[in-house]
C-alpha cells in the first residue's frame, strides 16, 4: 500500500532527525518521486537568521531557497528558546495551538504528494500541557521511523521508545542509527544488537562530512512504500 507520509522521530534531541529527513527527501527525489518535507515546529532559532538551521537544510534537500513563503510552509511554529515546545512557547507568553498544528500538517499530507514530517526532540517531548510528540504522530495517522545515536546506553533508549510507541498503537517502520561522536561501542556490533532486540529494519549512518552530508547517506528508501514514479 502506498504511504501518504512518514513521521521522523527520535529517542532524543540533536541525534540526527534532520539529517535523515534531508537524506530521505533527496534520495526519493533522485529516484523520481515527488516529495514534500516539513518540520512544523522548530525551537532555538532567531528570526532573520535561518541559514544553517534544520529548516534551511530541509529546503535545500527539496531544491528550494529559503524565502518567507518556504519558511512558513516548512516551519510555521517557530520559537527562540532551545527547549521543548511547551517551555519555549511559555517563555514567549504563548501556548502551542495543537489543533492548528494538526490542521496545518493535514493540509500538507492530504495532498497527493508523499510528505515527510519531522518532529521535534524525541517521541515523548511535551508539546503542550497535555500533548506529546507521540500524540502528534497518532493524530496524523502516520507510520514513523525512530532516529537514534550509537552512544553507550542507546539500546535502552531505543527499546524504551519503541515499546512505548507500540503500546500506543503507533506503527514504527524501522530505526536509523546515526553514528555518535566520541568513545562509543563498535558501530556494527551496536546495529546488530538493535536488530536483535527490536526485530525491525535497522540502517546505520556513519559519520558524514562536507557541506551537505545528507547527500552521502546510505540508502534509506527501503523504509518507504511508494508506487514507482510515473515515467
CSV table of N, CA and C in Angstrom, one decimal, residues 6-173:
chain,number,residue,atom,x,y,z
A,6,UNK,N,5.4,9.9,6.2
A,6,UNK,CA,6.2,9.2,7.2
A,6,UNK,C,6.6,10.3,8.2
A,7,UNK,N,6.6,9.9,9.5
A,7,UNK,CA,7.0,10.8,10.6
A,7,UNK,C,8.4,10.4,11.1
A,8,UNK,N,9.2,11.4,11.1
A,8,UNK,CA,10.6,11.2,11.6
A,8,UNK,C,10.7,11.6,13.0
A,9,UNK,N,10.9,10.7,13.9
A,9,UNK,CA,11.0,11.0,15.3
A,9,UNK,C,12.3,10.4,15.9
A,10,UNK,N,12.5,10.5,17.2
A,10,UNK,CA,13.8,10.1,17.7
A,10,UNK,C,13.7,9.6,19.2
A,11,UNK,N,14.8,9.1,19.7
A,11,UNK,CA,14.9,8.8,21.1
A,11,UNK,C,15.3,10.0,21.9
A,12,UNK,N,15.7,11.1,21.3
A,12,UNK,CA,16.1,12.3,22.0
A,12,UNK,C,16.4,13.4,21.0
A,13,UNK,N,17.0,14.5,21.5
A,13,UNK,CA,17.2,15.7,20.6
A,13,UNK,C,18.7,15.7,20.1
A,14,UNK,N,18.9,16.4,19.1
A,14,UNK,CA,20.3,16.6,18.5
A,14,UNK,C,20.9,15.2,18.2
A,15,UNK,N,20.1,14.3,17.6
A,15,UNK,CA,20.6,13.0,17.3
A,15,UNK,C,20.7,12.8,15.8
A,16,UNK,N,19.9,13.5,15.0
A,16,UNK,CA,20.1,13.3,13.5
A,16,UNK,C,18.8,13.2,12.7
A,17,UNK,N,17.7,13.7,13.3
A,17,UNK,CA,16.4,13.6,12.6
A,17,UNK,C,16.5,14.4,11.3
A,18,UNK,N,17.1,15.6,11.3
A,18,UNK,CA,17.1,16.4,10.1
A,18,UNK,C,18.0,15.8,9.0
A,19,UNK,N,19.1,15.2,9.5
A,19,UNK,CA,20.0,14.5,8.5
A,19,UNK,C,19.2,13.4,7.8
A,20,UNK,N,18.4,12.7,8.5
A,20,UNK,CA,17.6,11.6,8.0
A,20,UNK,C,16.5,12.2,7.1
A,21,UNK,N,15.8,13.2,7.5
A,21,UNK,CA,14.7,13.8,6.7
A,21,UNK,C,15.3,14.3,5.4
A,22,UNK,N,16.4,15.0,5.5
A,22,UNK,CA,17.0,15.6,4.3
A,22,UNK,C,17.5,14.5,3.3
A,23,UNK,N,18.2,13.5,3.9
A,23,UNK,CA,18.7,12.3,3.1
A,23,UNK,C,17.6,11.6,2.4
A,24,UNK,N,16.5,11.3,3.1
A,24,UNK,CA,15.4,10.6,2.5
A,24,UNK,C,14.7,11.4,1.5
A,25,UNK,N,14.5,12.7,1.7
A,25,UNK,CA,13.9,13.6,0.7
A,25,UNK,C,14.8,13.6,-0.5
A,26,UNK,N,16.1,13.8,-0.4
A,26,UNK,CA,17.0,13.8,-1.5
A,26,UNK,C,16.9,12.5,-2.3
A,27,UNK,N,17.0,11.4,-1.6
A,27,UNK,CA,17.0,10.0,-2.3
A,27,UNK,C,15.8,9.8,-3.0
A,28,UNK,N,14.6,10.1,-2.4
A,28,UNK,CA,13.3,9.9,-3.1
A,28,UNK,C,13.2,10.7,-4.4
A,29,UNK,N,13.7,12.0,-4.2
A,29,UNK,CA,13.6,12.9,-5.4
A,29,UNK,C,14.5,12.4,-6.5
A,30,UNK,N,15.7,11.9,-6.1
A,30,UNK,CA,16.7,11.3,-7.1
A,30,UNK,C,16.1,10.1,-7.8
A,31,UNK,N,15.2,9.4,-7.1
A,31,UNK,CA,14.5,8.2,-7.7
A,31,UNK,C,13.3,8.6,-8.5
A,32,UNK,N,13.0,9.9,-8.6
A,32,UNK,CA,11.9,10.3,-9.5
A,32,UNK,C,10.6,10.6,-8.8
A,33,UNK,N,10.6,10.5,-7.5
A,33,UNK,CA,9.3,10.7,-6.7
A,33,UNK,C,9.2,12.2,-6.4
A,34,UNK,N,7.9,12.6,-6.4
A,34,UNK,CA,7.6,14.0,-5.9
A,34,UNK,C,7.4,13.9,-4.4
A,35,UNK,N,8.2,14.7,-3.7
A,35,UNK,CA,8.3,14.5,-2.2
A,35,UNK,C,8.2,15.9,-1.6
A,36,UNK,N,7.5,16.0,-0.5
A,36,UNK,CA,7.4,17.2,0.4
A,36,UNK,C,8.0,16.8,1.7
A,37,UNK,N,8.5,17.8,2.4
A,37,UNK,CA,9.1,17.6,3.7
A,37,UNK,C,8.8,18.9,4.6
A,38,UNK,N,8.4,18.7,5.8
A,38,UNK,CA,8.2,19.8,6.7
A,38,UNK,C,8.7,19.5,8.1
A,39,UNK,N,9.1,20.5,8.8
A,39,UNK,CA,9.5,20.4,10.2
A,39,UNK,C,8.7,21.5,10.9
A,40,UNK,N,7.4,21.2,11.2
A,40,UNK,CA,6.5,22.3,11.6
A,40,UNK,C,6.9,23.1,12.8
A,41,UNK,N,7.5,22.4,13.7
A,41,UNK,CA,8.0,23.1,15.0
A,41,UNK,C,9.5,23.1,15.0
A,42,UNK,N,10.0,24.3,15.2
A,42,UNK,CA,11.5,24.5,15.4
A,42,UNK,C,11.7,25.5,16.5
A,43,UNK,N,12.6,25.1,17.4
A,43,UNK,CA,12.9,26.0,18.6
A,43,UNK,C,14.4,26.2,18.5
A,44,UNK,N,14.8,27.3,19.3
A,44,UNK,CA,16.2,27.6,19.3
A,44,UNK,C,16.7,28.4,18.1
A,45,UNK,N,15.8,29.2,17.5
A,45,UNK,CA,16.1,30.0,16.3
A,45,UNK,C,15.8,31.4,16.5
A,46,UNK,N,16.5,32.3,15.7
A,46,UNK,CA,16.2,33.7,15.7
A,46,UNK,C,15.7,34.1,14.4
A,47,UNK,N,14.6,34.8,14.3
A,47,UNK,CA,14.0,35.2,13.0
A,47,UNK,C,15.1,36.1,12.3
A,48,UNK,N,15.2,35.8,11.0
A,48,UNK,CA,16.1,36.5,10.2
A,48,UNK,C,17.5,35.9,10.1
A,49,UNK,N,17.7,34.8,10.9
A,49,UNK,CA,19.0,34.1,10.9
A,49,UNK,C,18.7,32.6,10.7
A,50,UNK,N,18.1,32.3,9.6
A,50,UNK,CA,17.7,30.9,9.4
A,50,UNK,C,18.7,30.1,8.6
A,51,UNK,N,19.8,30.7,8.1
A,51,UNK,CA,20.8,29.9,7.3
A,51,UNK,C,21.4,28.9,8.2
A,52,UNK,N,21.6,27.7,7.7
A,52,UNK,CA,22.2,26.6,8.5
A,52,UNK,C,21.3,25.9,9.5
A,53,UNK,N,20.0,26.4,9.6
A,53,UNK,CA,19.1,25.7,10.5
A,53,UNK,C,18.5,24.5,9.9
A,54,UNK,N,17.8,23.7,10.7
A,54,UNK,CA,17.2,22.5,10.2
A,54,UNK,C,16.2,22.8,9.1
A,55,UNK,N,15.5,23.9,9.2
A,55,UNK,CA,14.6,24.3,8.1
A,55,UNK,C,15.3,24.6,6.8
A,56,UNK,N,16.4,25.3,6.9
A,56,UNK,CA,17.2,25.6,5.7
A,56,UNK,C,17.7,24.3,5.0
A,57,UNK,N,18.1,23.3,5.9
A,57,UNK,CA,18.6,22.1,5.4
A,57,UNK,C,17.5,21.3,4.6
A,58,UNK,N,16.3,21.3,5.2
A,58,UNK,CA,15.2,20.6,4.5
A,58,UNK,C,14.9,21.3,3.2
A,59,UNK,N,14.9,22.6,3.2
A,59,UNK,CA,14.6,23.4,2.0
A,59,UNK,C,15.6,23.0,0.9
A,60,UNK,N,16.8,22.9,1.3
A,60,UNK,CA,17.9,22.6,0.3
A,60,UNK,C,17.7,21.2,-0.2
A,61,UNK,N,17.3,20.3,0.6
A,61,UNK,CA,17.1,18.9,0.1
A,61,UNK,C,16.0,18.8,-0.8
A,62,UNK,N,15.0,19.8,-0.7
A,62,UNK,CA,13.9,19.8,-1.7
A,62,UNK,C,14.2,20.6,-2.9
A,63,UNK,N,15.4,21.2,-2.9
A,63,UNK,CA,15.8,22.0,-4.1
A,63,UNK,C,15.2,23.4,-4.1
A,64,UNK,N,14.9,23.9,-2.8
A,64,UNK,CA,14.3,25.2,-2.7
A,64,UNK,C,15.2,26.2,-2.0
A,65,UNK,N,15.0,27.5,-2.3
A,65,UNK,CA,15.6,28.5,-1.5
A,65,UNK,C,14.7,28.8,-0.3
A,66,UNK,N,15.3,29.5,0.7
A,66,UNK,CA,14.5,29.7,2.0
A,66,UNK,C,14.0,31.1,2.0
A,67,UNK,N,13.0,31.4,1.2
A,67,UNK,CA,12.3,32.6,1.2
A,67,UNK,C,11.2,32.6,2.3
A,68,UNK,N,10.5,33.6,2.5
A,68,UNK,CA,9.5,33.7,3.6
A,68,UNK,C,8.4,32.7,3.4
A,69,UNK,N,7.9,32.5,2.2
A,69,UNK,CA,6.8,31.6,2.0
A,69,UNK,C,7.3,30.1,2.3
A,70,UNK,N,8.5,29.8,1.8
A,70,UNK,CA,9.0,28.4,2.1
A,70,UNK,C,9.2,28.2,3.6
A,71,UNK,N,9.7,29.2,4.3
A,71,UNK,CA,9.9,29.2,5.7
A,71,UNK,C,8.6,28.9,6.4
A,72,UNK,N,7.6,29.6,6.0
A,72,UNK,CA,6.3,29.4,6.7
A,72,UNK,C,5.6,28.1,6.4
A,73,UNK,N,6.0,27.5,5.2
A,73,UNK,CA,5.4,26.2,4.8
A,73,UNK,C,6.1,25.1,5.6
A,74,UNK,N,7.5,25.2,5.7
A,74,UNK,CA,8.2,24.1,6.3
A,74,UNK,C,8.1,24.2,7.8
A,75,UNK,N,8.3,25.4,8.4
A,75,UNK,CA,8.3,25.5,9.9
A,75,UNK,C,7.5,26.7,10.3
A,76,UNK,N,6.2,26.5,10.3
A,76,UNK,CA,5.3,27.7,10.7
A,76,UNK,C,5.3,28.0,12.2
A,77,UNK,N,5.7,27.0,13.1
A,77,UNK,CA,5.7,27.2,14.5
A,77,UNK,C,7.2,27.4,15.0
A,78,UNK,N,7.6,28.6,15.2
A,78,UNK,CA,9.0,28.9,15.5
A,78,UNK,C,9.1,29.6,16.9
A,79,UNK,N,10.1,29.1,17.6
A,79,UNK,CA,10.4,29.6,19.0
A,79,UNK,C,11.9,29.9,19.2
A,80,UNK,N,12.2,30.8,20.0
A,80,UNK,CA,13.5,31.3,20.2
A,80,UNK,C,14.3,30.4,21.1
A,81,UNK,N,13.7,30.0,22.2
A,81,UNK,CA,14.5,29.2,23.2
A,81,UNK,C,14.7,27.7,22.8
A,82,UNK,N,15.9,27.2,22.9
A,82,UNK,CA,16.1,25.8,22.6
A,82,UNK,C,15.6,24.8,23.6
A,83,UNK,N,14.3,24.8,23.8
A,83,UNK,CA,13.6,24.0,24.8
A,83,UNK,C,12.5,23.2,24.2
A,84,UNK,N,11.9,22.3,24.9
A,84,UNK,CA,10.7,21.6,24.5
A,84,UNK,C,9.7,22.7,24.1
A,85,UNK,N,8.8,22.5,23.1
A,85,UNK,CA,7.9,23.5,22.6
A,85,UNK,C,7.0,24.0,23.7
A,86,UNK,N,6.6,23.2,24.6
A,86,UNK,CA,5.7,23.7,25.7
A,86,UNK,C,6.4,24.8,26.6
A,87,UNK,N,7.7,24.6,26.8
A,87,UNK,CA,8.5,25.5,27.6
A,87,UNK,C,8.9,26.7,26.7
A,88,UNK,N,9.3,26.5,25.5
A,88,UNK,CA,9.8,27.6,24.6
A,88,UNK,C,8.6,28.5,24.4
A,89,UNK,N,7.4,28.0,24.1
A,89,UNK,CA,6.3,28.8,23.9
A,89,UNK,C,5.9,29.6,25.1
A,90,UNK,N,6.0,29.0,26.3
A,90,UNK,CA,5.7,29.7,27.5
A,90,UNK,C,6.5,30.9,27.8
A,91,UNK,N,7.8,30.8,27.4
A,91,UNK,CA,8.8,31.9,27.6
A,91,UNK,C,8.4,33.1,26.8
A,92,UNK,N,7.7,32.9,25.7
A,92,UNK,CA,7.2,34.0,24.8
A,92,UNK,C,5.8,34.4,25.1
A,93,UNK,N,5.2,33.8,26.2
A,93,UNK,CA,3.9,34.2,26.5
A,93,UNK,C,2.9,33.5,25.6
A,94,UNK,N,3.2,32.4,25.0
A,94,UNK,CA,2.4,31.7,24.1
A,94,UNK,C,2.1,30.3,24.5
A,95,UNK,N,1.1,29.7,23.9
A,95,UNK,CA,0.8,28.2,24.0
A,95,UNK,C,0.7,27.7,22.6
A,96,UNK,N,1.4,26.6,22.4
A,96,UNK,CA,1.3,26.0,21.1
A,96,UNK,C,-0.1,25.5,20.8
A,97,UNK,N,-0.7,26.0,19.7
A,97,UNK,CA,-2.1,25.6,19.3
A,97,UNK,C,-2.0,24.2,18.7
A,98,UNK,N,-2.3,23.2,19.5
A,98,UNK,CA,-2.1,21.8,19.0
A,98,UNK,C,-3.1,21.5,17.8
A,99,UNK,N,-4.3,22.0,18.0
A,99,UNK,CA,-5.3,21.7,16.9
A,99,UNK,C,-4.9,22.4,15.6
A,100,UNK,N,-4.3,23.6,15.7
A,100,UNK,CA,-3.8,24.2,14.5
A,100,UNK,C,-2.6,23.5,13.9
A,101,UNK,N,-1.8,22.9,14.8
A,101,UNK,CA,-0.6,22.1,14.3
A,101,UNK,C,-1.1,20.9,13.5
A,102,UNK,N,-2.1,20.2,14.0
A,102,UNK,CA,-2.6,19.1,13.3
A,102,UNK,C,-3.3,19.5,12.0
A,103,UNK,N,-4.0,20.6,12.0
A,103,UNK,CA,-4.7,21.1,10.8
A,103,UNK,C,-3.7,21.5,9.8
A,104,UNK,N,-2.6,22.1,10.2
A,104,UNK,CA,-1.5,22.6,9.3
A,104,UNK,C,-0.9,21.4,8.6
A,105,UNK,N,-0.6,20.4,9.4
A,105,UNK,CA,0.1,19.2,8.9
A,105,UNK,C,-0.8,18.4,7.9
A,106,UNK,N,-2.1,18.3,8.2
A,106,UNK,CA,-3.0,17.6,7.4
A,106,UNK,C,-3.2,18.3,6.0
A,107,UNK,N,-3.2,19.6,6.0
A,107,UNK,CA,-3.3,20.3,4.8
A,107,UNK,C,-2.2,19.9,3.8
A,108,UNK,N,-1.0,19.5,4.4
A,108,UNK,CA,0.1,19.1,3.5
A,108,UNK,C,0.0,17.7,3.2
A,109,UNK,N,-0.2,16.8,4.1
A,109,UNK,CA,-0.1,15.4,3.9
A,109,UNK,C,-1.4,14.8,3.2
A,110,UNK,N,-2.5,15.6,3.2
A,110,UNK,CA,-3.7,15.2,2.5
A,110,UNK,C,-3.6,15.4,1.0
A,111,UNK,N,-2.6,16.1,0.5
A,111,UNK,CA,-2.3,16.3,-0.9
A,111,UNK,C,-1.7,15.0,-1.4
A,112,UNK,N,-1.8,14.8,-2.8
A,112,UNK,CA,-1.3,13.5,-3.3
A,112,UNK,C,0.2,13.6,-3.5
A,113,UNK,N,0.9,14.0,-2.5
A,113,UNK,CA,2.4,14.1,-2.6
A,113,UNK,C,2.9,13.5,-1.3
A,114,UNK,N,3.8,12.5,-1.4
A,114,UNK,CA,4.4,11.9,-0.2
A,114,UNK,C,5.1,12.9,0.6
A,115,UNK,N,4.8,13.0,1.9
A,115,UNK,CA,5.3,14.0,2.8
A,115,UNK,C,6.1,13.4,4.0
A,116,UNK,N,7.3,13.9,4.2
A,116,UNK,CA,8.0,13.6,5.5
A,116,UNK,C,7.7,14.7,6.5
A,117,UNK,N,7.3,14.3,7.7
A,117,UNK,CA,7.1,15.2,8.8
A,117,UNK,C,8.1,15.0,9.8
A,118,UNK,N,9.0,15.9,10.0
A,118,UNK,CA,10.0,15.8,11.1
A,118,UNK,C,9.5,16.4,12.4
A,119,UNK,N,9.6,15.6,13.4
A,119,UNK,CA,9.1,16.0,14.8
A,119,UNK,C,10.1,16.9,15.4
A,120,UNK,N,10.0,17.1,16.7
A,120,UNK,CA,10.9,17.9,17.5
A,120,UNK,C,11.3,17.1,18.7
A,121,UNK,N,12.6,17.1,19.0
A,121,UNK,CA,13.1,16.3,20.1
A,121,UNK,C,12.8,14.9,19.9
A,122,UNK,N,12.5,14.2,21.0
A,122,UNK,CA,12.2,12.8,21.0
A,122,UNK,C,10.7,12.5,20.9
A,123,UNK,N,10.3,11.3,20.8
A,123,UNK,CA,8.9,10.9,20.6
A,123,UNK,C,8.0,11.2,21.8
A,124,UNK,N,8.6,11.5,22.9
A,124,UNK,CA,7.8,11.8,24.1
A,124,UNK,C,8.1,13.2,24.7
A,125,UNK,N,8.5,14.1,23.8
A,125,UNK,CA,8.7,15.5,24.2
A,125,UNK,C,7.3,16.2,24.4
A,126,UNK,N,7.1,17.0,25.4
A,126,UNK,CA,5.8,17.7,25.5
A,126,UNK,C,5.7,18.8,24.5
A,127,UNK,N,4.5,18.9,23.9
A,127,UNK,CA,4.1,20.0,23.0
A,127,UNK,C,3.3,21.0,23.7
A,128,UNK,N,2.4,20.5,24.6
A,128,UNK,CA,1.5,21.4,25.4
A,128,UNK,C,1.4,20.7,26.7
A,129,UNK,N,0.5,21.2,27.6
A,129,UNK,CA,0.3,20.7,28.9
A,129,UNK,C,-0.2,19.2,28.9
A,130,UNK,N,-0.8,18.9,27.7
A,130,UNK,CA,-1.4,17.5,27.7
A,130,UNK,C,-1.2,16.8,26.4
A,131,UNK,N,-0.3,17.2,25.6
A,131,UNK,CA,0.0,16.6,24.3
A,131,UNK,C,1.5,16.4,24.2
A,132,UNK,N,1.9,15.2,23.7
A,132,UNK,CA,3.3,14.8,23.4
A,132,UNK,C,3.5,14.6,21.9
A,133,UNK,N,4.7,14.5,21.5
A,133,UNK,CA,5.0,14.2,20.1
A,133,UNK,C,4.3,12.9,19.7
A,134,UNK,N,4.3,11.9,20.6
A,134,UNK,CA,3.6,10.7,20.3
A,134,UNK,C,2.1,10.9,19.9
A,135,UNK,N,1.5,11.8,20.6
A,135,UNK,CA,0.1,12.1,20.3
A,135,UNK,C,0.0,12.7,18.9
A,136,UNK,N,0.9,13.6,18.6
A,136,UNK,CA,1.0,14.2,17.2
A,136,UNK,C,1.1,13.1,16.1
A,137,UNK,N,2.0,12.2,16.3
A,137,UNK,CA,2.1,11.1,15.3
A,137,UNK,C,0.8,10.3,15.2
A,138,UNK,N,0.2,10.0,16.3
A,138,UNK,CA,-1.0,9.2,16.2
A,138,UNK,C,-2.2,10.0,15.6
A,139,UNK,N,-2.3,11.3,15.9
A,139,UNK,CA,-3.4,12.1,15.3
A,139,UNK,C,-3.2,12.3,13.8
A,140,UNK,N,-2.0,12.2,13.4
A,140,UNK,CA,-1.8,12.3,11.9
A,140,UNK,C,-1.9,11.0,11.2
A,141,UNK,N,-2.0,9.9,12.0
A,141,UNK,CA,-2.1,8.6,11.5
A,141,UNK,C,-1.0,8.2,10.5
A,142,UNK,N,0.2,8.5,10.9
A,142,UNK,CA,1.4,8.2,10.1
A,142,UNK,C,2.2,7.2,10.7
A,143,UNK,N,2.8,6.3,9.9
A,143,UNK,CA,3.9,5.5,10.4
A,143,UNK,C,5.1,6.3,10.7
A,144,UNK,N,6.0,5.8,11.5
A,144,UNK,CA,7.2,6.5,11.9
A,144,UNK,C,8.5,5.7,11.8
A,145,UNK,N,9.6,6.4,11.7
A,145,UNK,CA,10.9,5.8,11.9
A,145,UNK,C,11.5,6.5,13.1
A,146,UNK,N,12.3,5.8,13.9
A,146,UNK,CA,13.0,6.3,15.0
A,146,UNK,C,14.4,6.5,14.7
A,147,UNK,N,14.9,7.7,15.0
A,147,UNK,CA,16.3,8.0,14.8
A,147,UNK,C,17.0,8.0,16.1
A,148,UNK,N,18.2,7.3,16.2
A,148,UNK,CA,18.9,7.2,17.5
A,148,UNK,C,20.4,7.3,17.2
A,149,UNK,N,21.1,7.5,18.3
A,149,UNK,CA,22.6,7.6,18.2
A,149,UNK,C,23.2,6.2,18.5
A,150,UNK,N,24.5,6.1,18.5
A,150,UNK,CA,25.2,4.8,18.7
A,150,UNK,C,26.0,4.9,20.0
A,151,UNK,N,25.7,5.9,20.9
A,151,UNK,CA,26.4,6.0,22.1
A,151,UNK,C,26.1,4.9,23.1
A,152,UNK,N,26.9,4.8,24.1
A,152,UNK,CA,26.7,3.7,25.2
A,152,UNK,C,25.4,4.1,25.9
A,153,UNK,N,24.4,3.1,25.9
A,153,UNK,CA,23.1,3.3,26.5
A,153,UNK,C,22.0,3.5,25.5
A,154,UNK,N,22.4,3.6,24.2
A,154,UNK,CA,21.3,3.9,23.2
A,154,UNK,C,20.4,2.7,23.1
A,155,UNK,N,20.8,1.5,23.3
A,155,UNK,CA,19.9,0.3,23.2
A,155,UNK,C,18.7,0.5,24.2
A,156,UNK,N,19.0,0.9,25.4
A,156,UNK,CA,17.9,1.1,26.4
A,156,UNK,C,17.0,2.1,25.9
A,157,UNK,N,17.5,3.2,25.4
A,157,UNK,CA,16.7,4.3,24.9
A,157,UNK,C,15.8,3.9,23.7
A,158,UNK,N,16.4,3.1,22.8
A,158,UNK,CA,15.7,2.7,21.6
A,158,UNK,C,14.5,1.8,22.0
A,159,UNK,N,14.8,0.8,22.9
A,159,UNK,CA,13.8,-0.2,23.3
A,159,UNK,C,12.7,0.5,24.0
A,160,UNK,N,13.1,1.4,24.9
A,160,UNK,CA,12.0,2.1,25.7
A,160,UNK,C,11.1,2.9,24.8
A,161,UNK,N,11.7,3.7,23.9
A,161,UNK,CA,11.0,4.5,22.9
A,161,UNK,C,10.1,3.6,22.1
A,162,UNK,N,10.6,2.6,21.5
A,162,UNK,CA,9.9,1.7,20.6
A,162,UNK,C,8.7,1.0,21.3
A,163,UNK,N,8.9,0.5,22.5
A,163,UNK,CA,7.9,-0.2,23.2
A,163,UNK,C,6.8,0.8,23.7
A,164,UNK,N,7.2,2.0,24.0
A,164,UNK,CA,6.2,3.0,24.4
A,164,UNK,C,5.3,3.4,23.2
A,165,UNK,N,6.0,3.6,22.1
A,165,UNK,CA,5.2,3.9,20.9
A,165,UNK,C,4.3,2.8,20.5
A,166,UNK,N,4.8,1.6,20.5
A,166,UNK,CA,4.0,0.4,20.1
A,166,UNK,C,2.8,0.2,21.1
A,167,UNK,N,3.0,0.5,22.3
A,167,UNK,CA,1.9,0.4,23.3
A,167,UNK,C,0.8,1.4,23.0
A,168,UNK,N,1.1,2.5,22.3
A,168,UNK,CA,0.1,3.4,21.9
A,168,UNK,C,-0.5,3.1,20.5
A,169,UNK,N,-0.1,1.9,20.0
A,169,UNK,CA,-0.6,1.5,18.7
A,169,UNK,C,0.0,2.2,17.5
A,170,UNK,N,1.2,2.8,17.7
A,170,UNK,CA,1.9,3.5,16.6
A,170,UNK,C,2.7,2.5,15.8
A,171,UNK,N,2.7,2.7,14.5
A,171,UNK,CA,3.5,1.8,13.6
A,171,UNK,C,4.9,2.4,13.4
A,172,UNK,N,5.9,1.6,13.8
A,172,UNK,CA,7.3,2.0,13.6
A,172,UNK,C,7.8,1.2,12.4
A,173,UNK,N,8.3,1.8,11.4
A,173,UNK,CA,8.8,1.2,10.2
A,173,UNK,C,10.2,0.6,10.3
